[in-house]
XYZ file of C-alpha atoms in Angstrom:
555
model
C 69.325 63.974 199.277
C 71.472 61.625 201.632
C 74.719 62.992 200.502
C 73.427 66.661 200.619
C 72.270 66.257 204.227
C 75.410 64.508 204.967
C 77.427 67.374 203.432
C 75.342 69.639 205.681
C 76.091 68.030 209.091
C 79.237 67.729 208.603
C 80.018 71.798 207.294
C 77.953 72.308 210.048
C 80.410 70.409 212.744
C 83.267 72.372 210.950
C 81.533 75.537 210.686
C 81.255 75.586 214.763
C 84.297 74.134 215.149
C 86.078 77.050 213.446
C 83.709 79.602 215.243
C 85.350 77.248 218.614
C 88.965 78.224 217.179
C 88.527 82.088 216.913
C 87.044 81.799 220.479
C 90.379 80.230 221.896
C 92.158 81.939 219.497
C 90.950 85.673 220.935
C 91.510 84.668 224.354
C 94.829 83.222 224.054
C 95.757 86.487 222.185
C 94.311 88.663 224.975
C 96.083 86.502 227.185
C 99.367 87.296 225.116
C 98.995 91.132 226.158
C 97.268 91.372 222.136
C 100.929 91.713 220.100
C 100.745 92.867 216.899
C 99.186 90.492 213.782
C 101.938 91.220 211.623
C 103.298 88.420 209.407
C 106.629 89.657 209.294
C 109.791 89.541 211.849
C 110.752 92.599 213.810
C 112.663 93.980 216.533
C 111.384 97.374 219.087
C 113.432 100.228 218.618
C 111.012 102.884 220.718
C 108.511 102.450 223.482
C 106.588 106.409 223.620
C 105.827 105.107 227.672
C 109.246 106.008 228.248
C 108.589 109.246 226.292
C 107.871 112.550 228.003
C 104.855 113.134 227.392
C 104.150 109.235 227.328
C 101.787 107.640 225.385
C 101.359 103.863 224.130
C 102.373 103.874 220.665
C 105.719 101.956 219.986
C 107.753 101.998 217.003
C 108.986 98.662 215.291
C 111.672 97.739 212.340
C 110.814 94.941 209.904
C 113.712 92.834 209.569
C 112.784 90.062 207.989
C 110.088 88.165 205.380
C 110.051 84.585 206.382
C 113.428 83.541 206.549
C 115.125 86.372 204.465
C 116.705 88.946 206.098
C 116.550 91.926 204.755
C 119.949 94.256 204.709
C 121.175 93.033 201.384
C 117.362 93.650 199.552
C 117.078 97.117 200.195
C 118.043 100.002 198.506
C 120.099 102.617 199.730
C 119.237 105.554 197.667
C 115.300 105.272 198.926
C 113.849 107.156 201.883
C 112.563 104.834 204.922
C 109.053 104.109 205.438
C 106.617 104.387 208.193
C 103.779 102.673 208.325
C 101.298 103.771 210.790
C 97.798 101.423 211.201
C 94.845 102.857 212.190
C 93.584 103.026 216.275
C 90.091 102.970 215.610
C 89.177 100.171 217.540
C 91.400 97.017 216.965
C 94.856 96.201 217.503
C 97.777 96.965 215.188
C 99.416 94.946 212.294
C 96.333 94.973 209.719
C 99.035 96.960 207.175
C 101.489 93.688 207.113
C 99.261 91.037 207.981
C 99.831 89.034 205.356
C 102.870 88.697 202.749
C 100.913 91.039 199.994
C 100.696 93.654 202.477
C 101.501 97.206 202.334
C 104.643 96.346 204.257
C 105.340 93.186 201.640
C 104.985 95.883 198.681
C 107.265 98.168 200.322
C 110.160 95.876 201.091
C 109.696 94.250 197.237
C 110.072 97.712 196.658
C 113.682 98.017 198.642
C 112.008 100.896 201.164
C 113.090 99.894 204.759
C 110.427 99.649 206.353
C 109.256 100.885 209.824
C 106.045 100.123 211.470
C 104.021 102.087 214.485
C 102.059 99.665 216.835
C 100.275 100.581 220.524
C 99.165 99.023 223.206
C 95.496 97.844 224.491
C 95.775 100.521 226.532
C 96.413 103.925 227.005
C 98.269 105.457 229.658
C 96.519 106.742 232.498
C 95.326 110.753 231.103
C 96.804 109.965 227.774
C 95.664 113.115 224.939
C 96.106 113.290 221.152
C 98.743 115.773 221.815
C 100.899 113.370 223.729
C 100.470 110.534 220.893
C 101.086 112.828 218.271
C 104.642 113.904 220.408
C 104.928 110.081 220.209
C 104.984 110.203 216.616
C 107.057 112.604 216.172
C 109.507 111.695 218.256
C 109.495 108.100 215.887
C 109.722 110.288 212.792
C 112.915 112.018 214.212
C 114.393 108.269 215.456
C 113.915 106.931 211.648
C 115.208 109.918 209.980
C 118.110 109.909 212.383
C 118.884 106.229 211.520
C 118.699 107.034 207.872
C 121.266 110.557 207.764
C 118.679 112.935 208.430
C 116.460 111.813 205.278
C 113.440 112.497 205.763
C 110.650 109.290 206.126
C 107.739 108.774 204.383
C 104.927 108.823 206.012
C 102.051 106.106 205.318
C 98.796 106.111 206.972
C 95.914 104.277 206.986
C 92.615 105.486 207.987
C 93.078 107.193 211.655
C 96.747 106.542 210.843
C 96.473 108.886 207.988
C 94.916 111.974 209.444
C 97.239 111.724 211.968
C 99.921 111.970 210.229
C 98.651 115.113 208.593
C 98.275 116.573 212.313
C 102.216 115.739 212.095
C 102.071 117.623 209.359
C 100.166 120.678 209.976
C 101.108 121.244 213.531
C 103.757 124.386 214.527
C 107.098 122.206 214.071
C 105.705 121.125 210.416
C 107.311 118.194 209.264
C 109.152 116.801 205.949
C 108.852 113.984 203.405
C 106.215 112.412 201.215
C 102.579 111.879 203.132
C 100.239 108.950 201.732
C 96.971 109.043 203.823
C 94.952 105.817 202.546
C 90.916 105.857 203.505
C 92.008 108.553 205.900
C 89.047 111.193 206.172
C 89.692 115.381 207.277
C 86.319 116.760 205.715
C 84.101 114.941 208.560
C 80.622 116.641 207.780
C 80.712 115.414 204.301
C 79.641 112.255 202.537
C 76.890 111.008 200.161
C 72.954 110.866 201.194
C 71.873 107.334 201.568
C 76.145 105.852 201.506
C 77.421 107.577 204.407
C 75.464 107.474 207.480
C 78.012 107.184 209.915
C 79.036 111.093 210.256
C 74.900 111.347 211.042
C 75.425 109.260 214.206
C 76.411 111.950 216.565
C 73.024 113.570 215.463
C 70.951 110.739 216.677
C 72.569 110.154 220.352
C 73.011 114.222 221.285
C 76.888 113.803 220.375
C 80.037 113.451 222.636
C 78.591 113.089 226.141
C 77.598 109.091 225.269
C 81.405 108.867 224.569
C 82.169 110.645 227.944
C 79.976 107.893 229.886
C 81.116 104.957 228.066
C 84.576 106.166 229.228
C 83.629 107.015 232.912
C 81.926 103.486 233.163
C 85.250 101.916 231.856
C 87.130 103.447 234.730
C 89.002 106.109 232.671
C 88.798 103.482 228.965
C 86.716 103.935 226.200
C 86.358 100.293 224.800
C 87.223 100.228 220.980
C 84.402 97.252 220.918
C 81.968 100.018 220.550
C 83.673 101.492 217.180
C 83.931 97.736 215.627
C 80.212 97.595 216.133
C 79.236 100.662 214.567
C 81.183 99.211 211.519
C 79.282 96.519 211.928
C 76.347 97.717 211.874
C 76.728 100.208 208.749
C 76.664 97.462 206.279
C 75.021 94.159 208.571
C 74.284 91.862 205.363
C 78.227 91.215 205.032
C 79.689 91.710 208.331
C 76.761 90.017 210.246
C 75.591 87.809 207.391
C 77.512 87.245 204.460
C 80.623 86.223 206.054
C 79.269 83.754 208.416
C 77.544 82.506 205.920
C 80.074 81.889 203.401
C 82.366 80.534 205.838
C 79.223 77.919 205.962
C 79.349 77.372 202.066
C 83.252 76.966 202.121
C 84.476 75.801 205.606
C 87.074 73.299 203.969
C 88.905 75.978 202.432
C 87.777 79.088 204.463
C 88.445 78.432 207.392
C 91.984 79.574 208.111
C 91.512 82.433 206.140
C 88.844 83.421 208.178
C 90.613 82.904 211.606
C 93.300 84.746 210.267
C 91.165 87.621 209.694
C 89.255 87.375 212.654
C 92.499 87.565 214.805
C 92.792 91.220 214.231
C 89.135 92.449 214.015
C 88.459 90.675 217.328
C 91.638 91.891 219.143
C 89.851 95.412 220.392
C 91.504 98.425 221.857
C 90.754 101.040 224.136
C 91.467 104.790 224.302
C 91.359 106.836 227.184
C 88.378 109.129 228.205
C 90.643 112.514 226.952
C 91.215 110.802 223.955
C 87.918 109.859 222.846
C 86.563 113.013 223.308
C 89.052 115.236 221.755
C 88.827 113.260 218.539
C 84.823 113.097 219.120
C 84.457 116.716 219.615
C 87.540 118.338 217.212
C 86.977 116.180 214.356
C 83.639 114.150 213.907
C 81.552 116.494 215.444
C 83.231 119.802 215.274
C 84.702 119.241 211.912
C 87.596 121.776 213.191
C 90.086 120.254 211.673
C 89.197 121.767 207.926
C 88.706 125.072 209.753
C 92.223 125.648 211.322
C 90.466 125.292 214.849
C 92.263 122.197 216.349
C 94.419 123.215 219.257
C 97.689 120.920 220.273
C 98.224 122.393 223.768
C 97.936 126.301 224.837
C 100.058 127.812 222.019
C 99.834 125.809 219.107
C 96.442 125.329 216.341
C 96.614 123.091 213.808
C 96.436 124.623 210.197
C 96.208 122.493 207.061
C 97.639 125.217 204.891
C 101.031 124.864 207.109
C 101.251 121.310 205.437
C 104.201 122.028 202.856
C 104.618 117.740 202.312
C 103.482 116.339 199.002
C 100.354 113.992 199.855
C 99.112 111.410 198.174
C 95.117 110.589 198.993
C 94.123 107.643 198.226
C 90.046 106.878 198.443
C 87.454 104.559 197.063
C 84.202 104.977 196.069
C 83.244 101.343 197.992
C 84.363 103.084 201.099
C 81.391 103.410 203.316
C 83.307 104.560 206.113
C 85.832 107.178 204.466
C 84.498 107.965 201.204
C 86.161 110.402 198.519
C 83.620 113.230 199.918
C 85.456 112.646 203.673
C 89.297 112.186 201.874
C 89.030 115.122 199.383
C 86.384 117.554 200.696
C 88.751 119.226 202.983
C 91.344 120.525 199.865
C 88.108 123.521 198.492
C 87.618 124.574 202.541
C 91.196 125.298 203.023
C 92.347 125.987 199.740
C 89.587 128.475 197.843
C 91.162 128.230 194.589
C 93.690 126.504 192.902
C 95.912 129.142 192.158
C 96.035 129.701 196.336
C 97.317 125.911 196.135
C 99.588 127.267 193.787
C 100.937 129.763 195.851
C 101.400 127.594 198.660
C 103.539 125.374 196.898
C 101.691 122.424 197.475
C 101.509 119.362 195.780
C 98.302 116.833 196.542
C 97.727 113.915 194.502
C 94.889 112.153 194.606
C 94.150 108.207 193.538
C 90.288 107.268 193.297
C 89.514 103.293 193.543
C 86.083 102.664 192.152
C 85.362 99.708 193.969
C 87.868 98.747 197.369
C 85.888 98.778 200.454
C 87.366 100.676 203.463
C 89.300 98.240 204.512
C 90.534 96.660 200.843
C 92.286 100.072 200.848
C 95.368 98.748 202.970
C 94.336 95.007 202.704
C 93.174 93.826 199.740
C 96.502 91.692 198.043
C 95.214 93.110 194.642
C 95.265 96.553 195.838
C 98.647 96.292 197.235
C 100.413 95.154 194.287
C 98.629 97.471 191.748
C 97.733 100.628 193.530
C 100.461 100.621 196.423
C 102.556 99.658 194.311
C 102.170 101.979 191.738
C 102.440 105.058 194.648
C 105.872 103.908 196.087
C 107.331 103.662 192.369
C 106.167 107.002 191.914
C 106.994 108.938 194.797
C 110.198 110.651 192.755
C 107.819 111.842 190.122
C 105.395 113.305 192.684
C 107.871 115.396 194.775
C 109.079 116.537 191.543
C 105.691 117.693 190.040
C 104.911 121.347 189.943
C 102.452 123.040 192.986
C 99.086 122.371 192.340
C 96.520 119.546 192.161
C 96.571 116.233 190.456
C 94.830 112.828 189.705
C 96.616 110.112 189.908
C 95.664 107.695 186.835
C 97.193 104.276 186.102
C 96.593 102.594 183.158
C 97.079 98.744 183.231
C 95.501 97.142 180.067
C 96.988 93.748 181.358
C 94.278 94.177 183.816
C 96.976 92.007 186.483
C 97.776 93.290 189.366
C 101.008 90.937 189.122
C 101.849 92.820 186.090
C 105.696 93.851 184.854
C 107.032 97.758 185.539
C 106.145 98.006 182.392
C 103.329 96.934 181.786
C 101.777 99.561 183.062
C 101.329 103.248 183.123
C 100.906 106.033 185.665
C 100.260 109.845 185.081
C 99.195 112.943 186.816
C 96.520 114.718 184.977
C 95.978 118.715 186.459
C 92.485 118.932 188.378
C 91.064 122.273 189.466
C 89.623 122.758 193.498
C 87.058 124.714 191.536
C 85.719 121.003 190.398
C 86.205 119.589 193.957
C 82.777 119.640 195.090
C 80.938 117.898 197.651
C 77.488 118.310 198.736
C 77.364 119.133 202.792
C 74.589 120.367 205.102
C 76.955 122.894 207.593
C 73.879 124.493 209.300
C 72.722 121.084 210.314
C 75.827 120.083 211.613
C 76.139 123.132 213.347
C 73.066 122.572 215.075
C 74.378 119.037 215.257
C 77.323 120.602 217.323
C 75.084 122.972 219.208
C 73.068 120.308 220.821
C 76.948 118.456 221.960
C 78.043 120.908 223.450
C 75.229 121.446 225.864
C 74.783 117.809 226.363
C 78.235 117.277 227.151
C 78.032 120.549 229.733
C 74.837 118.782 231.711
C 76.606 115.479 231.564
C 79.927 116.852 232.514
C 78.469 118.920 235.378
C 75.638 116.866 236.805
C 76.028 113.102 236.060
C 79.863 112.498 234.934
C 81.364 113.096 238.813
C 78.933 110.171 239.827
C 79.498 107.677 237.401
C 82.586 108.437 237.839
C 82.705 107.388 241.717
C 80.818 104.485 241.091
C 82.779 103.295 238.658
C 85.724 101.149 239.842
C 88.648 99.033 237.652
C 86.804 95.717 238.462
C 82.797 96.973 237.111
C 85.147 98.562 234.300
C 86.522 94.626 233.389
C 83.120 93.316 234.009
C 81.388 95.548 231.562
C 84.613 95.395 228.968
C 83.868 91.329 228.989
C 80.065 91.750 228.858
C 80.365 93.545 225.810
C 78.274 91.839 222.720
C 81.085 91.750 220.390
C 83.024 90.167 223.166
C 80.788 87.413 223.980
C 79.246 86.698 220.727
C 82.992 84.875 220.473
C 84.313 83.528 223.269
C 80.906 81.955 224.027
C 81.882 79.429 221.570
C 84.769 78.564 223.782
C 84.520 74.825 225.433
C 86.581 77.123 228.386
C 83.056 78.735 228.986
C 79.986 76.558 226.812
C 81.101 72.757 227.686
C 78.938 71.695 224.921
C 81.879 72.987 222.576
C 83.844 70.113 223.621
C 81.920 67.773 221.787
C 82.911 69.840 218.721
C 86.308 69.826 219.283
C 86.350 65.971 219.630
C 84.252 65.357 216.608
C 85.996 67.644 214.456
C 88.552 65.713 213.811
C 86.572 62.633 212.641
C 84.653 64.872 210.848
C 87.783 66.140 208.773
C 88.973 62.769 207.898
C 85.451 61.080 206.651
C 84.322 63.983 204.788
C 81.942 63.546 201.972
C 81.294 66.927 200.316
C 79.164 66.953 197.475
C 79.871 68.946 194.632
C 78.514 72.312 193.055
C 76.036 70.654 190.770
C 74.175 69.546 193.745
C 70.484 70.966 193.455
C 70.301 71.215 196.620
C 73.869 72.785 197.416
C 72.683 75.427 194.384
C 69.800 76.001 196.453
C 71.654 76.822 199.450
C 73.257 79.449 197.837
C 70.483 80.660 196.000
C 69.014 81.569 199.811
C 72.169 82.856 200.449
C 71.855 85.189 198.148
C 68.091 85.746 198.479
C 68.737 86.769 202.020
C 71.358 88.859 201.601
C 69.938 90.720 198.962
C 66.763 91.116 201.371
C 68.746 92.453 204.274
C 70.676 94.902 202.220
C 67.093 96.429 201.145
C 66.421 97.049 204.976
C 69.620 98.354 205.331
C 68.768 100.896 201.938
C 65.618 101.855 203.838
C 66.902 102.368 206.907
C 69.727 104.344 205.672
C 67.395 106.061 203.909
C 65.027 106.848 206.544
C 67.744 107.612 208.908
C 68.975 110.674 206.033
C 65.319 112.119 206.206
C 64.979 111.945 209.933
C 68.388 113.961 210.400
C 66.933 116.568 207.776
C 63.690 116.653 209.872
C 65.678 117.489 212.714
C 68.733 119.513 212.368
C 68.708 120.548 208.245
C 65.319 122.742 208.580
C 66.382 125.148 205.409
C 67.095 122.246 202.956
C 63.548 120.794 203.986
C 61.977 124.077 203.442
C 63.530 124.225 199.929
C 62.410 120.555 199.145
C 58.934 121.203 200.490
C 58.802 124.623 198.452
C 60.508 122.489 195.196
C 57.463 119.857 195.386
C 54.494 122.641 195.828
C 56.022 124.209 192.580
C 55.822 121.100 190.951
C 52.265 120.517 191.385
């Protein structure tokens, strides 16, 4: 009992101690302007400020992994690579973050590798269409660089769709595209797994965008998005992970600062930003339909897409699941022979169990799955037009495992058997009751906020955000109590008597652990679940007609 409690006090001086770290950690790194988190050397070889139009993305060659520099590992006979990480909130780097990285796999591979960073912030009246200029403008640099070949392409999440913007806009583009957890079907997803793209339904749609942005002076704070991740799963993000950190602060810790360096470093997008994506693609779902405009003369049409992709999705993706990643291919494409005929190749690659962000993170994935794409891009730009799984058979069961030691193939699939269960007319509706909330908003209450709103209530508001403060309150630079942590710490560190697994007590601990965890994830079932049934109840009137009429047969 005396060694347990011991144990306890001092995990808990360390626990706080580390939660002290990520405070000082996230305000030296704001402090720093919020560069990159990528683990790997590189130099700037285009700012898109200087661009006309301008926009904040910059464009960044790896040159070296640790101390090896990288001109004599590559291979001369492969295309570059651009990596592009996903603005959805944080900062950039989370695709080369660590050694076993996208970017790691990709050099190992001998691809030079490019990577596409931005800014905290936007600049002033920035609009998709200038940020995907931006990108192209990269994509021409890199190909220029490399004799005209073209790059490939490599996405992840918001990364991903954007690239197929890239690739479906009027100028078209060339070379392989790899969209990782990237969704372009928004309206679908699973009842009771995907209750994000339900949101919109709950809060009237893209006018509470519109005012977030007018009170940030012009900024929508990407706080906002990392909360709504959040808050779609609560029993890891909220729970779990502080409460393993608890469990295992000796050998934790730096892991989880590392982490915590990138999902606290939050972005912002500008007001015309925000709403464009709100209102074209999560909302509107236009993108599917060939009704995204770039600018006066151009819409953007999937079927213009002439690339090979590769989709990669994961059934543990709450966020982009398979319906999101795939659904789009039967909208655009009716049947497989019109695939066919547009000499188009898609590939698909289905994870059963990555989360969102194990897509482009997880070390596993990226030296199995990854991996396994980059060795095969040959074989995929050679395959004939159509539609194919991706399979890869690794009895081994490594990740680490030899070339050959493992298998890949592309098995024929059919659109005909792509299909995802969606509720259009309720999303319609869903759209419906947007638009004329953002019209009243727009006309009646956005010119006021707007004049009320000034660059110092903006910063005042960005720093009194929750997600904000629930860190850098741990600071001794705003609690003084943390002090005291930071002097015992040490102590702490060098007298520490942990006792062992076979504790009762420490297998109690975790047996609450899990006992709470598992309690909170039943809310978060029910809620989920009740959150499905009120949407129906509101917008899906014809499916609850059919399930009413289905349960009166029944009796």
């Amino acid at each position: 009992m005396t060694a347990y409690g011991i144990d306890v006090l001092q995990r808990q001086v360390l626990f706080f101690d580390t939660l002290r770290q990520r405070a000082n950690a996230m305000l030296a790194h704001e402090a720093e302007g919020m560069p990159p988190v990528l683990k790997f050397k590189y130099e700037l070889l285009a700012d898109a400020a200087t661009f006309q139009p301008a926009s904040n993305y910059q464009l960044l060659k790896i040159l070296e992994v640790g101390e090896i520099c990288l001109d004599d590992c590559l291979d001369p006979d492969k295309p570059p690579v651009i990596i592009i990480d996903p603005r959805a909130g944080h900062g950039p780097g989370i695709g080369g973050f660590k050694t076993e990285s996208e970017v790691g796999i990709a050099l190992h591979e001998g691809y030079p590798v490019y990577f596409v960073v931005f800014t905290p912030d936007p600049v002033p009246g920035q609009t998709l269409a200038d940020v995907l200029a931006g990108l192209r403008h990269f994509v021409e640099i890199v190909s220029d660089r490399h004799d005209g070949r073209a790059p490939v392409l490599y996405g992840n999440c918001q990364g991903g769709w954007a690239a197929a913007l890239l690739a479906a806009d009027c100028e078209g583009l060339t070379g392989p595209v790899v969209m990782n957890g990237s969704p372009l079907s928004y309206w679908a997803g699973e009842p009771g797994a995907n209750p994000m793209r339900l949101a919109a339904g709950f809060v009237g749609g893209v006018w509470v965008n519109h005012l977030l942005s007018d009170l940030g002076n012009g900024l929508f704070d990407g706080a906002w998005l990392v909360q709504n991740f959040e808050n779609l799963k609560p029993e890891g993000a909220i729970f779990r992970k502080y409460a393993d950190l608890f469990e295992n602060v000796d050998t934790d810790s730096d892991r989880f600062l590392e982490f915590e360096r990138w999902w606290g470093g939050f972005h912002r997008l500008s007001r015309e930003e925000i709403i464009a994506i709100v209102e074209n693609l999560f909302i509107g779902n236009r993108l599917e339909q060939g009704l995204v405009k770039l600018g006066p003369d151009c819409e953007i049409d999937l079927k213009h897409i002439r690339n090979p992709l590769v989709i990669f999705a994961s059934y543990g993706d709450n966020i982009t699941p398979p319906h999101q990643a795939l659904g789009w291919i039967p909208a655009v494409y009716k049947t497989t022979e019109e695939l066919i005929d547009a000499d188009q190749r898609i590939v698909y690659l289905i994870n059963q169990h990555a989360g969102h962000l194990g897509i482009f993170v997880s070390a596993s994935v990226a030296r199995l799955e990854h991996r396994a794409i980059l060795e095969s891009l040959g074989k995929i730009e050679a395959l004939e037009p159509g539609l194919y799984e991706m399979k890869i058979d690794n009895p081994t069961g490594d990740p680490d495992c030899a070339h050959d030691q493992y298998t890949v193939r592309f098995e024929p699939r059919q659109v005909e058997d792509l299909v995802f269960e969606t509720q259009p007319e309720a999303f319609e509706r869903v759209e419906q009751v947007s638009t004329q909330m953002e019209a009243v908003y727009s006309t009646f209450v956005s010119p006021s906020v707007r004049a009320w709103s000034t660059p110092l209530t903006a910063e005042v508001l960005k720093w009194s955000h929750p997600m904000r403060m629930s860190r850098y309150m741990f600071s001794e630079m705003f609690n003084p109590a943390m002090a005291m942590t930071a002097a015992l710490a040490p102590m702490v560190r060098d007298g520490r008597e942990a006792v062992g697994e076979e504790n009762p007590l420490r297998r109690a601990e975790k047996t609450g652990v899990d006992r709470v965890e598992s309690g909170l994830s039943r809310l978060r079932v029910s809620r989920d679940a009740a959150t499905e049934q009120a949407f129906s109840w509101l917008y899906d009137w014809p499916s609850l007609a059919r399930s009413s009429q289905g349960g009166a047969d029944k009796k």
